[in-house]
XYZ file of C-alpha atoms in Angstrom:
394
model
C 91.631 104.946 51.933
C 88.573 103.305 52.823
C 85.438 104.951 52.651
C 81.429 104.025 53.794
C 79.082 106.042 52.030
C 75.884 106.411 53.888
C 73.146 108.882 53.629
C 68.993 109.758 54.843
C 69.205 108.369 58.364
C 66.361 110.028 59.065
C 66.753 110.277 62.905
C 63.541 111.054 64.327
C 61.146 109.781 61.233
C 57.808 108.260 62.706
C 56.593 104.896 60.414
C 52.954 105.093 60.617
C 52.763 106.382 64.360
C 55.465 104.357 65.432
C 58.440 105.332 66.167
C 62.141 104.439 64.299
C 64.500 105.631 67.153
C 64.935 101.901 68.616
C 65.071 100.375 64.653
C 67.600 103.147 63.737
C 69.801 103.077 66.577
C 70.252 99.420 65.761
C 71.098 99.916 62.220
C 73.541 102.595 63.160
C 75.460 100.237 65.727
C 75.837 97.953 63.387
C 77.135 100.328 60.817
C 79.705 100.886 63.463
C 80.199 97.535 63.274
C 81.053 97.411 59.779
C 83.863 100.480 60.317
C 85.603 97.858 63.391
C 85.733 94.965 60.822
C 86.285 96.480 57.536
C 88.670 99.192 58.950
C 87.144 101.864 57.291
C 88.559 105.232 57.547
C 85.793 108.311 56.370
C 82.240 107.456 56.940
C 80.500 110.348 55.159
C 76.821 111.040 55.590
C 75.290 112.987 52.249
C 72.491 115.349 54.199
C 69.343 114.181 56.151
C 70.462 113.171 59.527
C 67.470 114.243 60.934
C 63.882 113.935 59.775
C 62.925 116.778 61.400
C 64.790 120.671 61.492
C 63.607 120.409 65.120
C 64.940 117.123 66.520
C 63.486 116.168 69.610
C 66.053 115.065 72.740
C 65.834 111.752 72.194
C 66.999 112.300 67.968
C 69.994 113.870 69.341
C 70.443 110.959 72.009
C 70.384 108.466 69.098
C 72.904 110.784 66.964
C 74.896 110.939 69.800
C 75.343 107.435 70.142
C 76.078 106.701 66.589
C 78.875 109.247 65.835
C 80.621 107.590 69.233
C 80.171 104.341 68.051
C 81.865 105.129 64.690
C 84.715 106.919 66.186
C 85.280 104.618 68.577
C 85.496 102.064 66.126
C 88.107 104.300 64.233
C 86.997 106.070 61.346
C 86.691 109.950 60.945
C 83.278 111.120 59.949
C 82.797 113.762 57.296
C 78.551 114.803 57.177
C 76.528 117.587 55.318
C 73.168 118.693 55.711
C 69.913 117.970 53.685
C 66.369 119.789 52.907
C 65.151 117.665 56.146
C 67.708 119.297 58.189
C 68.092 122.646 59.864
C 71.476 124.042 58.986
C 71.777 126.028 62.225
C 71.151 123.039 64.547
C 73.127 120.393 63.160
C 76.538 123.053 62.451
C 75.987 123.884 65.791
C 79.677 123.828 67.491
C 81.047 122.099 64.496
C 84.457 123.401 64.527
C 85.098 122.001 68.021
C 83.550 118.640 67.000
C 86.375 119.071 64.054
C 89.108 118.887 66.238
C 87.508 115.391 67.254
C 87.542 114.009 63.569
C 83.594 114.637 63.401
C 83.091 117.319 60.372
C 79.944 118.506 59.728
C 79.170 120.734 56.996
C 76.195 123.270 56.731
C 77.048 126.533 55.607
C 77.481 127.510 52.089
C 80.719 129.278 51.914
C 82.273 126.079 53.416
C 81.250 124.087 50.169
C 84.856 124.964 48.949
C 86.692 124.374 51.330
C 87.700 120.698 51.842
C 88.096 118.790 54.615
C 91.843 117.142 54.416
C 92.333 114.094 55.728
C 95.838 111.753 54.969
C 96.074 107.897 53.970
C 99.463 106.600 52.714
C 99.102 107.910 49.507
C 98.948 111.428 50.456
C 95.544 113.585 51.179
C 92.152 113.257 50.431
C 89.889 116.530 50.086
C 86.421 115.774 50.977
C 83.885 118.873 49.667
C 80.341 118.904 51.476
C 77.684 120.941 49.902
C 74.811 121.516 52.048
C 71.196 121.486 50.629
C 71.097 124.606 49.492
C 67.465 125.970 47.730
C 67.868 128.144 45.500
C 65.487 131.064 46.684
C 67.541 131.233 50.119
C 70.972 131.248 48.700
C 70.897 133.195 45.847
C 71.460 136.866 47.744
C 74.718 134.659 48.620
C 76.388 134.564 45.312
C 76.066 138.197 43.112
C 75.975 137.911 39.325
C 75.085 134.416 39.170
C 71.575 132.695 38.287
C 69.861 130.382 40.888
C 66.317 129.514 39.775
C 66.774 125.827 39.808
C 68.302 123.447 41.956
C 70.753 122.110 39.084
C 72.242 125.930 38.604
C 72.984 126.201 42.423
C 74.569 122.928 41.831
C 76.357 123.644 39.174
C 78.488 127.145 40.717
C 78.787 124.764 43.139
C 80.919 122.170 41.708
C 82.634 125.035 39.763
C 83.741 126.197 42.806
C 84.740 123.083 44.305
C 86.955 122.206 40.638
C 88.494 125.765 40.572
C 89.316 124.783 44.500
C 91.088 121.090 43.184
C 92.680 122.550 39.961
C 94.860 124.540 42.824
C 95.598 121.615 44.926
C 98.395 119.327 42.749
C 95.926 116.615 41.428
C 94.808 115.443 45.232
C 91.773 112.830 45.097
C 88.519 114.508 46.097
C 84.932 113.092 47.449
C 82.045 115.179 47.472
C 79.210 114.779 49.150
C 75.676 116.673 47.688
C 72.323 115.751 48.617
C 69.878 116.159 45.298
C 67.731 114.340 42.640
C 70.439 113.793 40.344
C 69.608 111.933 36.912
C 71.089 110.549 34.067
C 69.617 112.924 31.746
C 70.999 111.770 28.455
C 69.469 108.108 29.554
C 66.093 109.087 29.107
C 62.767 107.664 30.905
C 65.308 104.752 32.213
C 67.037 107.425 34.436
C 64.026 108.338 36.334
C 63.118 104.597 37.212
C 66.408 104.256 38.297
C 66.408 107.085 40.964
C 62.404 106.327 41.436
C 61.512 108.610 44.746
C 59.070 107.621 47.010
C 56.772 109.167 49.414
C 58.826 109.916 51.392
C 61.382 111.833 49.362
C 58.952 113.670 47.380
C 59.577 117.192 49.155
C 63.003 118.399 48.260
C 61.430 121.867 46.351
C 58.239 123.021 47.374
C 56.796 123.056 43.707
C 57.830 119.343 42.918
C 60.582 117.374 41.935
C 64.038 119.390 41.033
C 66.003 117.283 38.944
C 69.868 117.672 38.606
C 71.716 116.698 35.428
C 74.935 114.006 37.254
C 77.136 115.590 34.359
C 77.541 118.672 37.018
C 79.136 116.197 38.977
C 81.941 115.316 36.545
C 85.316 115.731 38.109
C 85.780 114.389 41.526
C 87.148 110.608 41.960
C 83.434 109.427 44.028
C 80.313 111.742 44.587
C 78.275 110.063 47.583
C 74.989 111.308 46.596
C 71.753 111.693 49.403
C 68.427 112.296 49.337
C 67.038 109.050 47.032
C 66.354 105.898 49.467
C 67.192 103.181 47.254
C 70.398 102.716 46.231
C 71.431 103.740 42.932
C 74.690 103.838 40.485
C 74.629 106.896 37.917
C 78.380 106.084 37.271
C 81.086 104.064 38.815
C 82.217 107.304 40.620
C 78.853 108.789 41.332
C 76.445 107.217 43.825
C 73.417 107.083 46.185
C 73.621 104.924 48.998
C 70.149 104.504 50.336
C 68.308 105.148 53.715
C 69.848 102.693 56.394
C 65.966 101.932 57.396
C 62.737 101.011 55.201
C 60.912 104.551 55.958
C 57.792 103.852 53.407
C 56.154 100.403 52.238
C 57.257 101.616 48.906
C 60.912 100.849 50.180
C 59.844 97.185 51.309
C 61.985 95.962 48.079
C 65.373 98.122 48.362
C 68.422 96.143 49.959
C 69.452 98.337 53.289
C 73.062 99.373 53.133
C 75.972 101.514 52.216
C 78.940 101.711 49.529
C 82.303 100.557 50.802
C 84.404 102.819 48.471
C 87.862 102.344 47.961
C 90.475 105.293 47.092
C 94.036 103.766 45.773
C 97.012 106.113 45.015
C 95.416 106.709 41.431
C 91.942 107.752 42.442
C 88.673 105.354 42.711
C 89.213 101.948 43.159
C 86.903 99.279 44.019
C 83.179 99.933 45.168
C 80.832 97.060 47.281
C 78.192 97.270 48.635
C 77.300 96.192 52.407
C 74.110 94.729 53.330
C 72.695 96.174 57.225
C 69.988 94.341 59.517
C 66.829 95.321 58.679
C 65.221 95.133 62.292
C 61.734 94.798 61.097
C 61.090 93.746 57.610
C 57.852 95.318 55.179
C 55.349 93.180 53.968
C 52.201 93.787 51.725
C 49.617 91.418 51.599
C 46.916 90.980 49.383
C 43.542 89.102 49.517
C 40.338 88.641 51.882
C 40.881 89.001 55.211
C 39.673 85.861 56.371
C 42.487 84.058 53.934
C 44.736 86.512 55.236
C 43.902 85.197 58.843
C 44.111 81.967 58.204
C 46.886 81.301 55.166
C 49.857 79.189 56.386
C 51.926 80.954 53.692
C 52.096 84.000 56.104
C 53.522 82.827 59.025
C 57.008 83.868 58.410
C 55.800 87.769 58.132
C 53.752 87.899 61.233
C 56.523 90.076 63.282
C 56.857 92.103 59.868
C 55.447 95.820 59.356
C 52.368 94.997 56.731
C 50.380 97.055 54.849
C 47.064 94.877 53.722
C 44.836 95.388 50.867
C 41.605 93.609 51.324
C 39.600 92.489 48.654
C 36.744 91.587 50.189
C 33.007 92.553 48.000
C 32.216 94.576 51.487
C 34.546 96.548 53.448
C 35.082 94.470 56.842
C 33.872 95.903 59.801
C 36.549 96.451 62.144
C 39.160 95.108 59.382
C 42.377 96.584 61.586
C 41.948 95.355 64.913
C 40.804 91.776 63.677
C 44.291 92.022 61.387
C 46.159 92.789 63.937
C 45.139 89.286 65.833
C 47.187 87.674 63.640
C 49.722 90.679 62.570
C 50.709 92.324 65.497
C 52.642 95.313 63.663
C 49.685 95.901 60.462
C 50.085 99.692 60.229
C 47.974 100.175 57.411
C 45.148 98.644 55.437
C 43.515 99.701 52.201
C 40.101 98.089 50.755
C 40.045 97.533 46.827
C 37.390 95.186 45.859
C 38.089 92.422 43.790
C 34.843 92.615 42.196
C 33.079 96.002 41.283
C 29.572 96.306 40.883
C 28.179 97.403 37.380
C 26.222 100.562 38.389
C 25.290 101.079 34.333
C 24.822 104.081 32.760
C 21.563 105.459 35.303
C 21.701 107.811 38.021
C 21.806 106.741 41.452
C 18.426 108.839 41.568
C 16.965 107.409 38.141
C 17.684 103.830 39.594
C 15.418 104.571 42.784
C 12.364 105.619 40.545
C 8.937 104.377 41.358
C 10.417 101.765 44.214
C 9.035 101.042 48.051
C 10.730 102.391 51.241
C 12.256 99.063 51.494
C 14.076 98.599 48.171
C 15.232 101.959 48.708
C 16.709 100.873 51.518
C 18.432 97.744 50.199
C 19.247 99.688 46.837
C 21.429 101.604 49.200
C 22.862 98.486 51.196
C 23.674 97.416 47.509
C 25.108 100.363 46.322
C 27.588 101.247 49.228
C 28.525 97.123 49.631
C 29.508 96.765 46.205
C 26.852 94.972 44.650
C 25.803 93.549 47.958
C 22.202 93.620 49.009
C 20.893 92.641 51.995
C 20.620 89.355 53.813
C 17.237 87.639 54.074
C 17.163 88.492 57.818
C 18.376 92.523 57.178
C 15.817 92.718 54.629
C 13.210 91.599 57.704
C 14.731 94.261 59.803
C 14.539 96.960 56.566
C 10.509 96.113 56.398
C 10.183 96.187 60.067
C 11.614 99.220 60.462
C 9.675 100.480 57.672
C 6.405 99.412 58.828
C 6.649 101.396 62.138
C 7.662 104.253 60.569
C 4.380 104.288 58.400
C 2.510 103.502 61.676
C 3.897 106.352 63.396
C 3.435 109.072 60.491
C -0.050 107.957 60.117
C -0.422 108.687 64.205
C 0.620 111.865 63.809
């Protein structure tokens, strides 16, 4: 049996006010693409379909599209749920969508009971365990502990072994979405399942990290939730968004794991590179290099992120990007020389000094070590002057 792991499409995610529904949709076609010429037969999707637990049409539209395209191309698709999902909405009608080969999995007494599906070497079981936080689920199961994310987890995949030790020795996927770890591997673990912005919210007191020892059992384990790829063990995996959804992304390959199932379990695993429909560049430098360097003409049509470096904020440093950079979406200023403001007060620096060098001290202080140009330091005295004149009037 041949089987794509994908996960975190994200349907519905904005990208710094713009939105992913046309990027997404192309990604998706072409991972029905991939199904038609690598005759896959399971496409499982490990939680996050949607970015949002209230999709809006044209999310469902998109979704819609996708799961036709794969089906059409030939493969069954097995999904589950994640902590950007709502349950309710995406199980909605799910056992007639069954009968069509599309199995979605979102409640938590189903996390036991496979989905069976037959290659020529006799049945597959497919267990999907829907995100399932602790303090929602734990009136569900009497008797057992469920403070952390790992202990759900854990009953979990009991469950789901108890369920295979019954079932002859059958080959078994599971799907979970989670921040698993390496544990015994130390610091190294955590860099290799490094989150991102955009993942950061899968408890609502921080990260809840999952030992990927609970998941020691099934032949593969097609995690969700971390967008970068990642390999824990040969049989335990996270596949990746399908689309870069943070500049933090910009460097992870855009895929999914073609998994192979022979008659004695896993077989082989590659990975499969998708488009990336817009690519995510950060620059670095003054904005007038950044205007003018050659060396960025391949990224104009790119998302980018610019940090200027500029001694003085530019005025109007966006829109003046964007002549060049038609898609900058966000722009950060971090000096590339700071000022030595010494060891004085702001107020103890101003001591015994005119109107005008107030003035300019200011200019100075907010530009970075900047002061003002002979012709503002005109306008500074100017100004100054008639303010005297009037005071004295009245």
């Amino acid at each position: 049996m041949r089987i794509l792991h994908s996960s975190d499409w994200h349907i519905g995610r904005t990208f710094h006010g713009h939105s992913t529904l046309a990027n997404v949709s192309v990604v998706l076609g072409a991972l029905a693409d991939v199904v038609r010429e690598r005759s896959i037969d399971v496409v499982v999707v490990s939680g996050d379909i949607f970015d949002s637990a209230t999709p809006a049409r044209e999310a469902y539209d998109v979704l819609t599209e996708a799961i036709r395209g794969i089906r059409q191309a030939g493969a069954q698709v097995v999904m589950t749920s994640g902590n950007h999902d709502s349950a309710t909405r995406l199980g909605f009608q799910s056992e007639w969508a069954g009968l069509s080969g599309i199995h979605v999995i979102t409640r938590p007494e189903q996390l036991d009971v496979p989905v069976v599906i037959d290659d020529e070497y006799g049945p597959v079981l497919f267990y999907g365990i829907p995100y399932l936080e602790p303090a929602l689920v734990r009136h569900l199961f009497d008797g057992v502990e469920m403070r952390r994310h790992a202990q759900v987890l854990g009953y979990a995949m009991q469950r789901i072994r108890d369920d295979i030790a019954r079932r002859d020795g059958a080959r078994t996927v599971v799907l979970s979405h989670a921040f698993v770890v390496n544990v015994g591997a130390g610091a190294a673990a955590l860099d290799e399942t490094e989150a991102t912005d955009v993942e950061r919210d899968i408890t609502a007191g921080g990260l809840d990290l999952v030992p990927a020892s609970v998941f020691e059992g099934p032949d593969y384990v097609a995690l969700g939730h971390i967008h970068g790829r990642s390999t824990l063990a040969d049989g335990i995996r996270y596949s990746g968004a399908p689309l870069h959804y943070s500049f933090g992304e910009a460097s992870k390959p855009r895929g999914a794991w073609l998994v192979e199932l022979d008659a004695g379990g896993l077989g082989e695993v590659q990975w499969v590179d998708l488009p990336v429909p817009r690519a995510l560049t950060v620059l670095r430098g003054e904005l007038a290099g950044l205007l003018a360097d050659p060396a960025h003409d391949a990224v104009e049509q790119n998302f980018v992120s610019a940090v200027l470096t500029d001694r003085v904020r530019p005025i109007d440093g966006m829109r003046r990007l964007q002549t060049r950079f038609a898609h900058a979406v966000a722009l950060t200023h971090e000096p590339s020389v700071v000022a030595d403001r010494g060891e004085a007060s702001y107020a103890q620096r101003l001591h015994s000094r005119s109107d005008s060098e107030v003035v300019g001290s200011f200019l100075e202080f907010v530009r970075n070590g900047v002061g003002p140009s002979e012709r503002e330091s005109e306008l500074i005295a100017e100004v100054v002057s008639e303010q005297a004149a009037s005071e004295r009037q009245a």
